[in-house]
Amino acid sequence: LPTSTLTVKPNNPVFTGETVNLTCVIESHSDWRYEWYKGTDSVMLQTSDHYTVNKNTLTIRGVNESDQDQYWCRGQRDERPKSSQSRSKVSLTVT
């Protein structure tokens, strides 16, 4: 399965109140639908005032200490391969 690579801007650590962008890149194919997950219990993030998803980028507005966690993404598509591997996790550090 294709693997996902995550990047974070600005780089860690981030400061409370900042806006952070996490970008998910999956090398093969282009028609992915991106799902974002947080924490060891892999909670799927829902779009809200705090979290917004635009294509392959998760934006966290007004970062606070509760956002300090691990994040990962997974791509889903209708044809094979139907999903990507989600090995790449990124830890967000909030100070």
Tab-separated table of C-alpha atoms in Angstrom:
chain	number	residue	atom	x	y	z
A	1	LEU	CA	0.000	0.000	0.000
A	2	PRO	CA	1.160	3.586	-0.567
A	3	THR	CA	2.500	5.363	2.498
A	4	SER	CA	1.673	8.824	3.758
A	5	THR	CA	4.199	11.466	4.758
A	6	LEU	CA	3.324	14.269	7.166
A	7	THR	CA	4.747	17.759	7.424
A	8	VAL	CA	3.997	20.421	10.052
A	9	LYS	CA	4.208	24.192	9.617
A	10	PRO	CA	5.389	26.039	11.619
A	11	ASN	CA	7.906	23.586	13.022
A	12	ASN	CA	7.636	22.281	16.580
A	13	PRO	CA	7.281	23.599	19.126
A	14	VAL	CA	4.260	25.739	18.352
A	15	PHE	CA	2.858	28.368	20.678
A	16	THR	CA	-0.655	28.607	22.058
A	17	GLY	CA	-2.896	30.687	19.818
A	18	GLU	CA	-0.962	29.949	16.629
A	19	THR	CA	-2.413	28.403	13.493
A	20	VAL	CA	-0.786	25.112	12.489
A	21	ASN	CA	-0.982	23.294	9.149
A	22	LEU	CA	-0.404	19.557	8.896
A	23	THR	CA	-0.017	18.340	5.329
A	24	CYS	CA	-0.403	14.727	4.242
A	25	VAL	CA	1.389	13.589	1.076
A	26	ILE	CA	0.666	10.209	-0.520
A	27	GLU	CA	3.044	9.559	-3.389
A	28	SER	CA	0.946	7.428	-5.702
A	29	HIS	CA	-2.386	8.416	-7.287
A	30	SER	CA	-4.056	11.752	-6.738
A	31	ASP	CA	-7.714	11.107	-5.989
A	32	TRP	CA	-7.386	10.510	-2.249
A	33	ARG	CA	-9.924	11.564	0.341
A	34	TYR	CA	-7.950	12.424	3.449
A	35	GLU	CA	-8.907	11.387	6.963
A	36	TRP	CA	-7.134	12.822	9.992
A	37	TYR	CA	-6.678	11.125	13.342
A	38	LYS	CA	-5.404	12.247	16.727
A	39	GLY	CA	-3.978	10.479	19.755
A	40	THR	CA	-3.223	6.929	20.740
A	41	ASP	CA	-6.933	6.081	20.599
A	42	SER	CA	-7.028	7.286	16.964
A	43	VAL	CA	-9.958	9.674	17.208
A	44	MET	CA	-10.999	10.749	13.708
A	45	LEU	CA	-11.064	14.548	13.574
A	46	GLN	CA	-14.262	16.227	12.464
A	47	THR	CA	-14.327	19.612	10.758
A	48	SER	CA	-15.128	22.414	13.208
A	49	ASP	CA	-14.112	25.998	13.986
A	50	HIS	CA	-10.935	24.527	15.471
A	51	TYR	CA	-10.086	21.908	12.811
A	52	THR	CA	-10.549	22.447	9.089
A	53	VAL	CA	-9.484	20.152	6.259
A	54	ASN	CA	-8.755	21.435	2.777
A	55	LYS	CA	-7.740	18.645	0.397
A	56	ASN	CA	-4.671	17.146	2.084
A	57	THR	CA	-4.086	19.822	4.754
A	58	LEU	CA	-5.415	19.874	8.305
A	59	THR	CA	-5.480	23.378	9.813
A	60	ILE	CA	-5.660	23.799	13.587
A	61	ARG	CA	-6.662	27.332	14.535
A	62	GLY	CA	-5.799	28.806	17.920
A	63	VAL	CA	-3.688	25.881	19.086
A	64	ASN	CA	-3.945	25.116	22.799
A	65	GLU	CA	-2.366	22.600	25.149
A	66	SER	CA	-5.072	20.015	24.507
A	67	ASP	CA	-3.856	19.860	20.881
A	68	GLN	CA	-0.485	18.505	22.006
A	69	ASP	CA	-0.667	14.924	20.759
A	70	GLN	CA	0.200	12.604	17.893
A	71	TYR	CA	-1.518	13.113	14.546
A	72	TRP	CA	-1.684	10.907	11.489
A	73	CYS	CA	-3.536	10.773	8.211
A	74	ARG	CA	-4.937	8.123	5.934
A	75	GLY	CA	-6.062	8.337	2.341
A	76	GLN	CA	-9.176	6.574	1.044
A	77	ARG	CA	-10.245	6.152	-2.553
A	78	ASP	CA	-12.839	4.221	-4.553
A	79	GLU	CA	-10.426	2.181	-6.665
A	80	ARG	CA	-7.509	-0.032	-5.729
A	81	PRO	CA	-5.512	0.710	-3.714
A	82	LYS	CA	-8.472	1.750	-1.593
A	83	SER	CA	-6.463	3.069	1.337
A	84	SER	CA	-2.979	4.151	2.260
A	85	GLN	CA	-0.774	2.974	5.080
A	86	SER	CA	-0.745	5.232	8.106
A	87	ARG	CA	2.712	4.563	9.477
A	88	SER	CA	3.812	8.192	9.553
A	89	LYS	CA	2.774	9.966	12.739
A	90	VAL	CA	3.749	13.445	13.813
A	91	SER	CA	3.840	14.753	17.370
A	92	LEU	CA	2.675	18.278	17.964
A	93	THR	CA	4.357	20.078	20.875
A	94	VAL	CA	2.566	23.129	22.269
A	95	THR	CA	4.349	25.580	24.556
